[in-house]
Amino acid sequence: MVPTEAVPPQHIGPRLISLSQDNIDEAMELSTEAAWNQTADDWQLFLSHGAVFGIVEDGVLSASAAIMPYGIEVAWISMVLTRKSRRGCGFGTRLLRHCLSEIDAQNRTAVLDATPAGEVIYRKLGFEGYDTFTRWAGTGGGKLCCAAVAPDLAPAILTANQAFGADRTELLSNFARRRSDLCRYEPDTTLCAFGRDGRLATQIGPIASASSLSDGSEIAALVTDLIDSIAGPVFMDVADHCTQLVARLETLGFEKQRPFLRMKRGPWLPPENGSTIAAIAGPEFG
């Protein structure tokens, strides 16, 4: 018998695909490698309410990008991730362009929160900035609370939706189910708050009001109460105009991490009645 040489396995890829529940473990590998805060529940939310795309090579997920629809006008872009070993291959840009094509076909405005490095890329794709936020990191007080009172969810969601300028009921309801103790609504001030568990830290936000945030002391008091009730690390992405809240966080030992620029591409306009957002839900959700 004539000896034969082993045939090397055929290289397959890269292919752009739509991700499913079967890809959550690999998606978690991407966000964990990047030291991001997402949990499997967050990826599940993207997959169940939005759309997640990926680049697959030889059966391995190398990159991702997600779209989350808000109402009928807005589509949030996030989770643009590439494995460290595959960076520089253009996968992120390819996925971004695919997301924008999908969003344009739905006549939606694309919105995202950009880091300084990402801002350069997004401006080249037609995005423009309109608001600024900063991540603050600290530690919760870990104080035991009495039995949680069921939050007044409907007005809290309505207030948060009006402040953002689009319907995010699915997102906020998900947060409230996961951490009902962090969902608050104060009828006297119309302040609302939400939060969720993260892989690295509990994320507080969004926090918003039905009217202009003129009394920073009320926001600071609400946030202090929330932080006191949390055990372990805490993240907050705070609107830069909320100077009293920033001052309170500094007194609580929180430290500034990195800035975000909110950017949009399309005709949708955010609310014009003055900023009513004190903290966002994180750059992955807006």
Tab-separated table of C-alpha atoms in Angstrom:
chain	number	residue	atom	x	y	z
A	1	MET	CA	0.000	0.000	0.000
A	2	VAL	CA	1.292	3.413	-0.943
A	3	PRO	CA	1.738	5.622	2.151
A	4	THR	CA	-0.493	8.694	2.230
A	5	GLU	CA	0.140	12.074	3.802
A	6	ALA	CA	-2.230	13.451	6.408
A	7	VAL	CA	-4.523	16.093	4.966
A	8	PRO	CA	-4.501	19.260	7.104
A	9	PRO	CA	-7.918	20.506	8.210
A	10	GLN	CA	-9.415	23.075	5.876
A	11	HIS	CA	-9.518	26.647	7.171
A	12	ILE	CA	-13.065	28.002	7.209
A	13	GLY	CA	-13.920	31.639	7.607
A	14	PRO	CA	-14.317	34.349	8.481
A	15	ARG	CA	-18.112	34.282	8.159
A	16	LEU	CA	-20.629	36.853	9.397
A	17	ILE	CA	-23.550	35.149	11.140
A	18	SER	CA	-26.487	35.915	13.423
A	19	LEU	CA	-25.854	34.619	16.926
A	20	SER	CA	-28.294	32.561	18.992
A	21	GLN	CA	-28.674	31.270	22.533
A	22	ASP	CA	-26.115	28.597	21.646
A	23	ASN	CA	-23.437	31.305	21.382
A	24	ILE	CA	-23.863	32.864	24.846
A	25	ASP	CA	-20.877	31.058	26.357
A	26	GLU	CA	-18.580	32.231	23.552
A	27	ALA	CA	-20.032	35.737	23.710
A	28	MET	CA	-19.238	35.779	27.426
A	29	GLU	CA	-15.662	34.826	26.550
A	30	LEU	CA	-15.402	37.963	24.391
A	31	SER	CA	-16.770	40.369	27.006
A	32	THR	CA	-14.783	38.727	29.815
A	33	GLU	CA	-11.526	38.936	27.856
A	34	ALA	CA	-12.216	42.653	27.337
A	35	ALA	CA	-12.816	43.054	31.122
A	36	TRP	CA	-16.372	44.251	30.521
A	37	ASN	CA	-19.195	43.934	33.050
A	38	GLN	CA	-21.804	41.920	31.129
A	39	THR	CA	-23.391	38.753	32.470
A	40	ALA	CA	-25.047	35.898	30.600
A	41	ASP	CA	-28.390	37.563	31.440
A	42	ASP	CA	-27.275	40.680	29.553
A	43	TRP	CA	-26.347	38.661	26.472
A	44	GLN	CA	-29.662	36.838	26.773
A	45	LEU	CA	-31.457	40.202	26.713
A	46	PHE	CA	-29.648	41.262	23.542
A	47	LEU	CA	-30.538	37.977	21.876
A	48	SER	CA	-34.191	37.914	22.962
A	49	HIS	CA	-35.063	41.570	22.346
A	50	GLY	CA	-32.474	42.625	19.781
A	51	ALA	CA	-30.040	41.080	17.326
A	52	VAL	CA	-26.445	39.983	17.790
A	53	PHE	CA	-24.045	39.359	14.919
A	54	GLY	CA	-20.678	37.668	14.941
A	55	ILE	CA	-17.642	36.749	12.903
A	56	VAL	CA	-16.910	33.021	13.086
A	57	GLU	CA	-13.646	31.405	12.008
A	58	ASP	CA	-13.225	27.643	12.021
A	59	GLY	CA	-16.235	27.354	14.275
A	60	VAL	CA	-14.890	29.874	16.813
A	61	LEU	CA	-16.556	33.221	17.563
A	62	SER	CA	-13.930	35.902	16.900
A	63	ALA	CA	-15.996	39.106	17.114
A	64	SER	CA	-19.458	40.431	17.934
A	65	ALA	CA	-21.772	43.432	17.618
A	66	ALA	CA	-25.327	43.926	18.874
A	67	ILE	CA	-28.383	46.000	17.997
A	68	MET	CA	-31.089	46.780	20.554
A	69	PRO	CA	-34.262	48.424	19.154
A	70	TYR	CA	-35.847	51.133	21.292
A	71	GLY	CA	-39.333	52.132	20.159
A	72	ILE	CA	-39.779	52.622	16.436
A	73	GLU	CA	-37.091	55.254	15.827
A	74	VAL	CA	-33.932	54.217	17.676
A	75	ALA	CA	-31.525	51.286	17.464
A	76	TRP	CA	-28.758	51.042	20.042
A	77	ILE	CA	-25.400	49.630	18.903
A	78	SER	CA	-23.069	47.969	21.388
A	79	MET	CA	-21.022	44.887	22.290
A	80	VAL	CA	-18.554	45.562	19.469
A	81	LEU	CA	-15.892	43.103	20.585
A	82	THR	CA	-12.997	41.253	18.951
A	83	ARG	CA	-10.774	38.590	20.458
A	84	LYS	CA	-7.335	39.993	21.243
A	85	SER	CA	-5.696	37.442	18.966
A	86	ARG	CA	-7.826	38.585	16.000
A	87	ARG	CA	-7.710	42.358	16.407
A	88	GLY	CA	-6.537	44.345	13.418
A	89	CYS	CA	-8.383	42.101	10.958
A	90	GLY	CA	-11.210	44.587	10.356
A	91	PHE	CA	-13.882	42.449	12.007
A	92	GLY	CA	-15.231	45.278	14.176
A	93	THR	CA	-15.651	47.647	11.241
A	94	ARG	CA	-17.257	44.910	9.154
A	95	LEU	CA	-19.789	44.190	11.899
A	96	LEU	CA	-20.468	47.892	12.472
A	97	ARG	CA	-21.212	48.423	8.791
A	98	HIS	CA	-23.519	45.406	8.849
A	99	CYS	CA	-25.368	46.804	11.873
A	100	LEU	CA	-25.750	50.190	10.194
A	101	SER	CA	-27.095	48.535	7.054
A	102	GLU	CA	-29.701	46.698	9.142
A	103	ILE	CA	-30.630	49.887	11.002
A	104	ASP	CA	-30.896	51.954	7.819
A	105	ALA	CA	-33.205	49.325	6.316
A	106	GLN	CA	-35.509	49.798	9.328
A	107	ASN	CA	-35.421	53.615	9.006
A	108	ARG	CA	-34.048	53.951	12.526
A	109	THR	CA	-31.432	56.262	13.994
A	110	ALA	CA	-28.319	54.509	15.292
A	111	VAL	CA	-27.222	55.613	18.771
A	112	LEU	CA	-24.278	54.521	20.918
A	113	ASP	CA	-21.949	55.559	23.738
A	114	ALA	CA	-18.368	55.889	22.500
A	115	THR	CA	-15.031	55.837	24.271
A	116	PRO	CA	-12.462	58.403	23.057
A	117	ALA	CA	-10.825	55.708	20.914
A	118	GLY	CA	-14.144	54.649	19.413
A	119	GLU	CA	-15.262	58.222	18.740
A	120	VAL	CA	-12.730	58.576	15.915
A	121	ILE	CA	-14.103	55.491	14.165
A	122	TYR	CA	-17.755	56.431	14.647
A	123	ARG	CA	-17.329	59.967	13.294
A	124	LYS	CA	-15.942	58.475	10.084
A	125	LEU	CA	-19.165	56.443	9.842
A	126	GLY	CA	-21.344	59.555	10.132
A	127	PHE	CA	-22.037	59.730	13.878
A	128	GLU	CA	-22.224	63.026	15.772
A	129	GLY	CA	-21.946	63.567	19.524
A	130	TYR	CA	-24.622	65.146	21.709
A	131	ASP	CA	-24.062	64.291	25.396
A	132	THR	CA	-21.260	63.259	27.749
A	133	PHE	CA	-21.011	60.833	30.660
A	134	THR	CA	-18.272	59.497	32.921
A	135	ARG	CA	-17.912	56.117	34.613
A	136	TRP	CA	-17.393	56.185	38.374
A	137	ALA	CA	-16.387	53.099	40.362
A	138	GLY	CA	-16.632	52.515	44.091
A	139	THR	CA	-17.872	50.168	46.783
A	140	GLY	CA	-21.347	49.789	48.230
A	141	GLY	CA	-22.153	50.214	51.889
A	142	GLY	CA	-23.516	46.703	52.276
A	143	LYS	CA	-26.161	47.792	54.769
A	144	LEU	CA	-28.968	45.332	55.427
A	145	CYS	CA	-32.331	46.647	54.271
A	146	CYS	CA	-35.769	45.810	55.499
A	147	ALA	CA	-38.057	43.754	53.248
A	148	ALA	CA	-38.117	45.316	49.804
A	149	VAL	CA	-41.263	47.210	48.846
A	150	ALA	CA	-42.631	46.437	45.388
A	151	PRO	CA	-41.536	49.341	43.160
A	152	ASP	CA	-44.057	51.565	41.428
A	153	LEU	CA	-42.856	50.252	38.106
A	154	ALA	CA	-45.215	51.883	35.590
A	155	PRO	CA	-44.373	55.537	36.408
A	156	ALA	CA	-40.694	54.672	36.810
A	157	ILE	CA	-40.575	53.202	33.304
A	158	LEU	CA	-42.633	56.057	31.839
A	159	THR	CA	-40.281	58.642	33.352
A	160	ALA	CA	-37.164	56.840	32.136
A	161	ASN	CA	-38.603	56.433	28.629
A	162	GLN	CA	-39.487	60.122	28.384
A	163	ALA	CA	-36.034	61.154	29.569
A	164	PHE	CA	-34.294	58.928	27.013
A	165	GLY	CA	-36.663	59.826	24.196
A	166	ALA	CA	-37.669	56.303	23.142
A	167	ASP	CA	-39.565	53.305	24.481
A	168	ARG	CA	-37.277	51.026	26.494
A	169	THR	CA	-39.982	49.209	28.452
A	170	GLU	CA	-38.573	45.757	27.687
A	171	LEU	CA	-35.104	46.720	28.909
A	172	LEU	CA	-36.285	48.434	32.092
A	173	SER	CA	-38.745	45.668	32.956
A	174	ASN	CA	-35.886	43.196	32.621
A	175	PHE	CA	-33.754	45.237	35.029
A	176	ALA	CA	-36.635	45.491	37.509
A	177	ARG	CA	-37.156	41.724	37.458
A	178	ARG	CA	-33.479	41.069	38.035
A	179	ARG	CA	-32.932	43.651	40.781
A	180	SER	CA	-36.262	44.907	42.093
A	181	ASP	CA	-34.452	46.329	45.147
A	182	LEU	CA	-32.687	48.851	42.901
A	183	CYS	CA	-35.870	49.976	41.141
A	184	ARG	CA	-37.197	53.192	42.703
A	185	TYR	CA	-39.782	55.851	41.961
A	186	GLU	CA	-40.322	58.975	44.050
A	187	PRO	CA	-43.667	60.659	43.231
A	188	ASP	CA	-42.719	63.942	44.923
A	189	THR	CA	-39.552	64.429	42.878
A	190	THR	CA	-40.452	62.169	39.885
A	191	LEU	CA	-37.005	60.618	40.222
A	192	CYS	CA	-36.697	57.022	39.039
A	193	ALA	CA	-33.843	54.559	39.303
A	194	PHE	CA	-32.939	51.109	38.030
A	195	GLY	CA	-29.968	48.797	38.376
A	196	ARG	CA	-28.664	45.337	37.630
A	197	ASP	CA	-26.014	42.823	38.618
A	198	GLY	CA	-22.808	42.746	36.614
A	199	ARG	CA	-19.927	40.335	36.274
A	200	LEU	CA	-17.555	42.781	37.967
A	201	ALA	CA	-19.859	45.210	39.775
A	202	THR	CA	-23.470	46.158	40.397
A	203	GLN	CA	-24.475	48.804	37.849
A	204	ILE	CA	-26.732	51.636	39.037
A	205	GLY	CA	-28.700	53.290	36.230
A	206	PRO	CA	-30.562	54.634	34.502
A	207	ILE	CA	-31.559	57.412	36.881
A	208	ALA	CA	-33.855	60.077	35.471
A	209	SER	CA	-36.561	62.617	36.252
A	210	ALA	CA	-39.698	63.887	34.558
A	211	SER	CA	-38.377	67.454	34.825
A	212	SER	CA	-35.049	69.239	34.644
A	213	LEU	CA	-32.574	68.029	37.258
A	214	SER	CA	-32.271	71.352	39.057
A	215	ASP	CA	-32.041	70.000	42.614
A	216	GLY	CA	-28.915	67.890	42.673
A	217	SER	CA	-29.289	67.198	46.382
A	218	GLU	CA	-32.356	65.028	45.761
A	219	ILE	CA	-30.488	62.902	43.226
A	220	ALA	CA	-27.484	62.643	45.528
A	221	ALA	CA	-29.702	61.446	48.381
A	222	LEU	CA	-31.344	58.775	46.213
A	223	VAL	CA	-28.009	57.531	44.897
A	224	THR	CA	-26.501	57.442	48.384
A	225	ASP	CA	-29.394	55.268	49.550
A	226	LEU	CA	-28.903	52.902	46.611
A	227	ILE	CA	-25.154	52.633	47.153
A	228	ASP	CA	-25.640	51.991	50.870
A	229	SER	CA	-27.870	49.011	50.041
A	230	ILE	CA	-25.325	47.311	47.749
A	231	ALA	CA	-22.571	44.962	48.868
A	232	GLY	CA	-19.386	44.955	46.815
A	233	PRO	CA	-18.187	46.953	43.794
A	234	VAL	CA	-20.497	49.514	42.154
A	235	PHE	CA	-20.374	51.190	38.732
A	236	MET	CA	-22.245	54.359	37.758
A	237	ASP	CA	-22.089	56.151	34.412
A	238	VAL	CA	-23.033	59.704	35.388
A	239	ALA	CA	-24.045	62.677	33.243
A	240	ASP	CA	-21.267	65.258	33.411
A	241	HIS	CA	-23.742	68.063	34.108
A	242	CYS	CA	-24.770	66.438	37.437
A	243	THR	CA	-22.021	68.132	39.422
A	244	GLN	CA	-23.648	67.640	42.836
A	245	LEU	CA	-24.006	63.930	42.213
A	246	VAL	CA	-20.364	63.743	41.136
A	247	ALA	CA	-19.341	65.561	44.320
A	248	ARG	CA	-21.337	63.095	46.417
A	249	LEU	CA	-19.715	60.127	44.689
A	250	GLU	CA	-16.293	61.589	45.409
A	251	THR	CA	-17.140	61.913	49.111
A	252	LEU	CA	-18.188	58.247	49.054
A	253	GLY	CA	-14.775	57.267	47.711
A	254	PHE	CA	-15.760	56.691	44.085
A	255	GLU	CA	-13.083	57.205	41.443
A	256	LYS	CA	-13.353	58.405	37.868
A	257	GLN	CA	-12.690	55.663	35.306
A	258	ARG	CA	-13.338	56.800	31.725
A	259	PRO	CA	-15.521	59.156	29.660
A	260	PHE	CA	-18.257	58.333	27.162
A	261	LEU	CA	-19.652	60.450	24.340
A	262	ARG	CA	-23.234	59.717	23.311
A	263	MET	CA	-23.436	59.771	19.524
A	264	LYS	CA	-26.136	59.339	16.922
A	265	ARG	CA	-26.419	58.746	13.195
A	266	GLY	CA	-29.813	59.614	11.737
A	267	PRO	CA	-32.719	62.078	12.045
A	268	TRP	CA	-34.042	61.135	15.514
A	269	LEU	CA	-33.590	63.905	18.068
A	270	PRO	CA	-33.254	63.429	21.844
A	271	PRO	CA	-35.653	65.332	24.143
A	272	GLU	CA	-35.198	69.109	24.060
A	273	ASN	CA	-36.636	69.926	27.502
A	274	GLY	CA	-33.248	70.069	29.220
A	275	SER	CA	-31.316	67.048	30.350
A	276	THR	CA	-33.356	64.873	32.690
A	277	ILE	CA	-30.907	61.965	32.817
A	278	ALA	CA	-28.550	61.714	35.801
A	279	ALA	CA	-27.052	58.296	35.029
A	280	ILE	CA	-27.306	55.897	32.105
A	281	ALA	CA	-27.782	52.134	32.017
A	282	GLY	CA	-24.188	51.627	30.910
A	283	PRO	CA	-22.678	52.028	27.434
A	284	GLU	CA	-23.977	48.600	26.426
A	285	PHE	CA	-27.614	49.664	26.919
A	286	GLY	CA	-27.531	53.474	26.900
